[in-house]
Amino acid sequence: MGMLFRGTAAAVAFLVTAGPAAADAVAPAGGWSVVHDDHRDSYDAVTVTPGGAVWVAGTRRSGGSTGTESLLLKGGRSTFKRVTGPGFRVKRLTSASDTRVWAFGASRYARWDGKRWQVKRWPYGRVDRANSIGKNLWVIENSNTFPSAGKAGWKARSTLRRLVGSVWHKVPTPIVVKGLDAAWAAGSVRGRAALAHWTGKVWRTVPIPAIPSAHAGQISELTDVALDGETGRVMAVGWVAWPCGGAKHPFCGETLLLSGYLNHFTFEVHDEAGIQPHAQAEPDGRGGAWIVYDAKGGGSRFLHIGVDSVEPGAFPAPPKQKPSVRDLAIQPESGSLWAVGAAPSGRDGVIWAKRP
């Protein structure tokens, strides 16, 4: 646990009571392996259908030139083949079934119906997250992140949209939403980490413990959330930051973890990871969650939230490479997870897998 909560543990314990016990079986930390890498590629997005089809979107260098072309791969286990894309560069992917795969680009989006892509115009903002959850298709657009160097007066922002029939509706939310899973949303309200829950008609704020203000000017936010479907355990990742006066690094901060159940949540922080505005969370299918973030020395690391502990680890990499994870996805009801990314150069695309 980091410096933030020293001397405040009693206050946190007072705010939070014990929740229901999580599942007995927990996936061990580690176990990730590189299943595919290609020095020509760069991978940006991944989705896994309930049937096990893994879709990966990115770019590939065009022959011997310096240009790139859009790339879409489909596979599973360790075999991936290039498939026909929707005709634009895909930035985000999500899926609800083998015949309901959604792809989002800068000005168009498309749905795979099992035979062909149905392409439509996207007249809205930049798509940062896309989630197909049950009958709901959600998009988080134009969300900002806390700058690594810090910025006075920073204010969280995003827009949430939902597809109803063939029309995208802007949905009002009581928090600034940065991440979604099932009926849960993670984000912030006026500079403080916050959660919200979808009732089927509206989003409502969910009470969570207040983070002790150990530093003047302290702000916080949750960037993503993961739900364990069997136990109902909610796990989220975010950050807490405060001005620290340095010329090169005016803000200091730590990674923030939340876990628990409705009305029974607790926080802890990890100072070794620092501020992680892009951290992602996915359930592990066994009562816990995987948290993925960028390591300070390059590449990506993870925190695995178990029932009673949080275990750290690093993603494996091909020789002489330090690729970072750019997207993470789980195969529903299987516990099989997939991650994609690339090296800082934008080349050396890598696909990782974690199987139960």
PDB file of N, CA and C in Angstrom, residues 174-179 184-196 205-209 211 220-225 236-237 256 258 267:
ATOM      1  N   PRO A 174     -24.439  11.152 -14.141  1.00  0.00           N
ATOM      2  CA  PRO A 174     -24.121  11.939 -12.947  1.00  0.00           C
ATOM      3  C   PRO A 174     -22.629  12.034 -12.685  1.00  0.00           C
ATOM      4  N   ILE A 175     -21.813  11.237 -13.408  1.00  0.00           N
ATOM      5  CA  ILE A 175     -20.360  11.300 -13.284  1.00  0.00           C
ATOM      6  C   ILE A 175     -19.764  11.461 -14.680  1.00  0.00           C
ATOM      7  N   VAL A 176     -18.508  11.902 -14.747  1.00  0.00           N
ATOM      8  CA  VAL A 176     -17.783  11.921 -16.017  1.00  0.00           C
ATOM      9  C   VAL A 176     -17.265  10.513 -16.243  1.00  0.00           C
ATOM     10  N   VAL A 177     -17.804   9.820 -17.237  1.00  0.00           N
ATOM     11  CA  VAL A 177     -17.546   8.395 -17.430  1.00  0.00           C
ATOM     12  C   VAL A 177     -16.259   8.182 -18.223  1.00  0.00           C
ATOM     13  N   LYS A 178     -15.381   7.303 -17.688  1.00  0.00           N
ATOM     14  CA  LYS A 178     -14.139   6.959 -18.386  1.00  0.00           C
ATOM     15  C   LYS A 178     -14.039   5.470 -18.706  1.00  0.00           C
ATOM     16  N   GLY A 179     -14.834   4.623 -18.018  1.00  0.00           N
ATOM     17  CA  GLY A 179     -14.795   3.188 -18.268  1.00  0.00           C
ATOM     18  C   GLY A 179     -16.127   2.544 -17.958  1.00  0.00           C
ATOM     19  N   TRP A 184     -22.093  -0.964 -14.918  1.00  0.00           N
ATOM     20  CA  TRP A 184     -21.282  -0.111 -14.069  1.00  0.00           C
ATOM     21  C   TRP A 184     -20.446   0.852 -14.895  1.00  0.00           C
ATOM     22  N   ALA A 185     -20.274   2.064 -14.367  1.00  0.00           N
ATOM     23  CA  ALA A 185     -19.450   3.083 -15.008  1.00  0.00           C
ATOM     24  C   ALA A 185     -18.475   3.650 -13.985  1.00  0.00           C
ATOM     25  N   ALA A 186     -17.248   3.897 -14.424  1.00  0.00           N
ATOM     26  CA  ALA A 186     -16.203   4.460 -13.568  1.00  0.00           C
ATOM     27  C   ALA A 186     -15.822   5.827 -14.092  1.00  0.00           C
ATOM     28  N   GLY A 187     -15.506   6.746 -13.187  1.00  0.00           N
ATOM     29  CA  GLY A 187     -15.095   8.071 -13.600  1.00  0.00           C
ATOM     30  C   GLY A 187     -14.847   8.978 -12.415  1.00  0.00           C
ATOM     31  N   SER A 188     -15.380  10.194 -12.493  1.00  0.00           N
ATOM     32  CA  SER A 188     -15.169  11.150 -11.408  1.00  0.00           C
ATOM     33  C   SER A 188     -16.277  12.186 -11.398  1.00  0.00           C
ATOM     34  N   VAL A 189     -16.380  12.872 -10.268  1.00  0.00           N
ATOM     35  CA  VAL A 189     -17.296  14.000 -10.094  1.00  0.00           C
ATOM     36  C   VAL A 189     -16.525  15.119  -9.408  1.00  0.00           C
ATOM     37  N   ARG A 190     -16.376  16.229 -10.090  1.00  0.00           N
ATOM     38  CA  ARG A 190     -15.689  17.405  -9.538  1.00  0.00           C
ATOM     39  C   ARG A 190     -14.352  17.038  -8.900  1.00  0.00           C
ATOM     40  N   GLY A 191     -13.556  16.265  -9.638  1.00  0.00           N
ATOM     41  CA  GLY A 191     -12.216  15.956  -9.190  1.00  0.00           C
ATOM     42  C   GLY A 191     -12.118  14.844  -8.173  1.00  0.00           C
ATOM     43  N   ARG A 192     -13.180  14.060  -7.995  1.00  0.00           N
ATOM     44  CA  ARG A 192     -13.149  12.952  -7.044  1.00  0.00           C
ATOM     45  C   ARG A 192     -13.610  11.666  -7.730  1.00  0.00           C
ATOM     46  N   ALA A 193     -12.910  10.571  -7.447  1.00  0.00           N
ATOM     47  CA  ALA A 193     -13.259   9.273  -8.026  1.00  0.00           C
ATOM     48  C   ALA A 193     -14.716   8.936  -7.745  1.00  0.00           C
ATOM     49  N   ALA A 194     -15.392   8.316  -8.731  1.00  0.00           N
ATOM     50  CA  ALA A 194     -16.821   8.047  -8.588  1.00  0.00           C
ATOM     51  C   ALA A 194     -17.226   6.833  -9.403  1.00  0.00           C
ATOM     52  N   LEU A 195     -18.314   6.196  -8.971  1.00  0.00           N
ATOM     53  CA  LEU A 195     -18.947   5.083  -9.678  1.00  0.00           C
ATOM     54  C   LEU A 195     -20.402   5.414  -9.952  1.00  0.00           C
ATOM     55  N   ALA A 196     -20.955   4.820 -11.016  1.00  0.00           N
ATOM     56  CA  ALA A 196     -22.380   4.948 -11.312  1.00  0.00           C
ATOM     57  C   ALA A 196     -22.909   3.601 -11.786  1.00  0.00           C
ATOM     58  N   THR A 205     -25.560   7.606  -9.349  1.00  0.00           N
ATOM     59  CA  THR A 205     -24.311   7.551  -8.605  1.00  0.00           C
ATOM     60  C   THR A 205     -24.382   6.492  -7.509  1.00  0.00           C
ATOM     61  N   VAL A 206     -23.299   5.750  -7.331  1.00  0.00           N
ATOM     62  CA  VAL A 206     -23.191   4.726  -6.290  1.00  0.00           C
ATOM     63  C   VAL A 206     -22.252   5.251  -5.203  1.00  0.00           C
ATOM     64  N   PRO A 207     -22.682   5.260  -3.947  1.00  0.00           N
ATOM     65  CA  PRO A 207     -21.808   5.744  -2.876  1.00  0.00           C
ATOM     66  C   PRO A 207     -20.555   4.886  -2.726  1.00  0.00           C
ATOM     67  N   ILE A 208     -19.406   5.530  -2.627  1.00  0.00           N
ATOM     68  CA  ILE A 208     -18.146   4.849  -2.348  1.00  0.00           C
ATOM     69  C   ILE A 208     -17.419   5.629  -1.262  1.00  0.00           C
ATOM     70  N   PRO A 209     -16.484   4.999  -0.553  1.00  0.00           N
ATOM     71  CA  PRO A 209     -15.768   5.719   0.505  1.00  0.00           C
ATOM     72  C   PRO A 209     -15.005   6.915  -0.045  1.00  0.00           C
ATOM     73  N   ILE A 211     -11.836   9.229  -0.432  1.00  0.00           N
ATOM     74  CA  ILE A 211     -10.401   9.045  -0.315  1.00  0.00           C
ATOM     75  C   ILE A 211      -9.860  10.104   0.636  1.00  0.00           C
ATOM     76  N   SER A 220      -8.735  12.972  -7.921  1.00  0.00           N
ATOM     77  CA  SER A 220      -8.705  11.536  -8.196  1.00  0.00           C
ATOM     78  C   SER A 220      -9.734  11.193  -9.258  1.00  0.00           C
ATOM     79  N   GLU A 221      -9.552  10.016  -9.851  1.00  0.00           N
ATOM     80  CA  GLU A 221     -10.474   9.552 -10.887  1.00  0.00           C
ATOM     81  C   GLU A 221     -10.334   8.045 -11.051  1.00  0.00           C
ATOM     82  N   LEU A 222     -11.436   7.375 -11.386  1.00  0.00           N
ATOM     83  CA  LEU A 222     -11.411   5.977 -11.804  1.00  0.00           C
ATOM     84  C   LEU A 222     -11.444   5.932 -13.324  1.00  0.00           C
ATOM     85  N   THR A 223     -10.575   5.119 -13.923  1.00  0.00           N
ATOM     86  CA  THR A 223     -10.466   5.083 -15.378  1.00  0.00           C
ATOM     87  C   THR A 223     -11.117   3.864 -16.018  1.00  0.00           C
ATOM     88  N   ASP A 224     -11.353   2.798 -15.236  1.00  0.00           N
ATOM     89  CA  ASP A 224     -12.006   1.624 -15.803  1.00  0.00           C
ATOM     90  C   ASP A 224     -12.567   0.776 -14.668  1.00  0.00           C
ATOM     91  N   VAL A 225     -13.512  -0.116 -15.013  1.00  0.00           N
ATOM     92  CA  VAL A 225     -14.176  -0.936 -14.010  1.00  0.00           C
ATOM     93  C   VAL A 225     -14.412  -2.326 -14.580  1.00  0.00           C
ATOM     94  N   ALA A 236     -12.235  -1.689  -9.725  1.00  0.00           N
ATOM     95  CA  ALA A 236     -11.953  -0.538 -10.580  1.00  0.00           C
ATOM     96  C   ALA A 236     -10.529  -0.063 -10.360  1.00  0.00           C
ATOM     97  N   VAL A 237     -10.000   0.613 -11.379  1.00  0.00           N
ATOM     98  CA  VAL A 237      -8.657   1.187 -11.306  1.00  0.00           C
ATOM     99  C   VAL A 237      -8.742   2.669 -11.622  1.00  0.00           C
ATOM    100  N   LEU A 256      -4.731   3.944  -8.041  1.00  0.00           N
ATOM    101  CA  LEU A 256      -5.831   3.744  -7.098  1.00  0.00           C
ATOM    102  C   LEU A 256      -6.611   2.490  -7.497  1.00  0.00           C
ATOM    103  N   LEU A 258     -10.034   0.052  -6.403  1.00  0.00           N
ATOM    104  CA  LEU A 258     -11.265  -0.072  -5.631  1.00  0.00           C
ATOM    105  C   LEU A 258     -11.814  -1.470  -5.843  1.00  0.00           C
ATOM    106  N   PHE A 267     -10.793   1.117  -0.791  1.00  0.00           N
ATOM    107  CA  PHE A 267      -9.719   1.572  -1.670  1.00  0.00           C
ATOM    108  C   PHE A 267      -8.372   1.082  -1.160  1.00  0.00           C
TER     109      PHE A 267
END
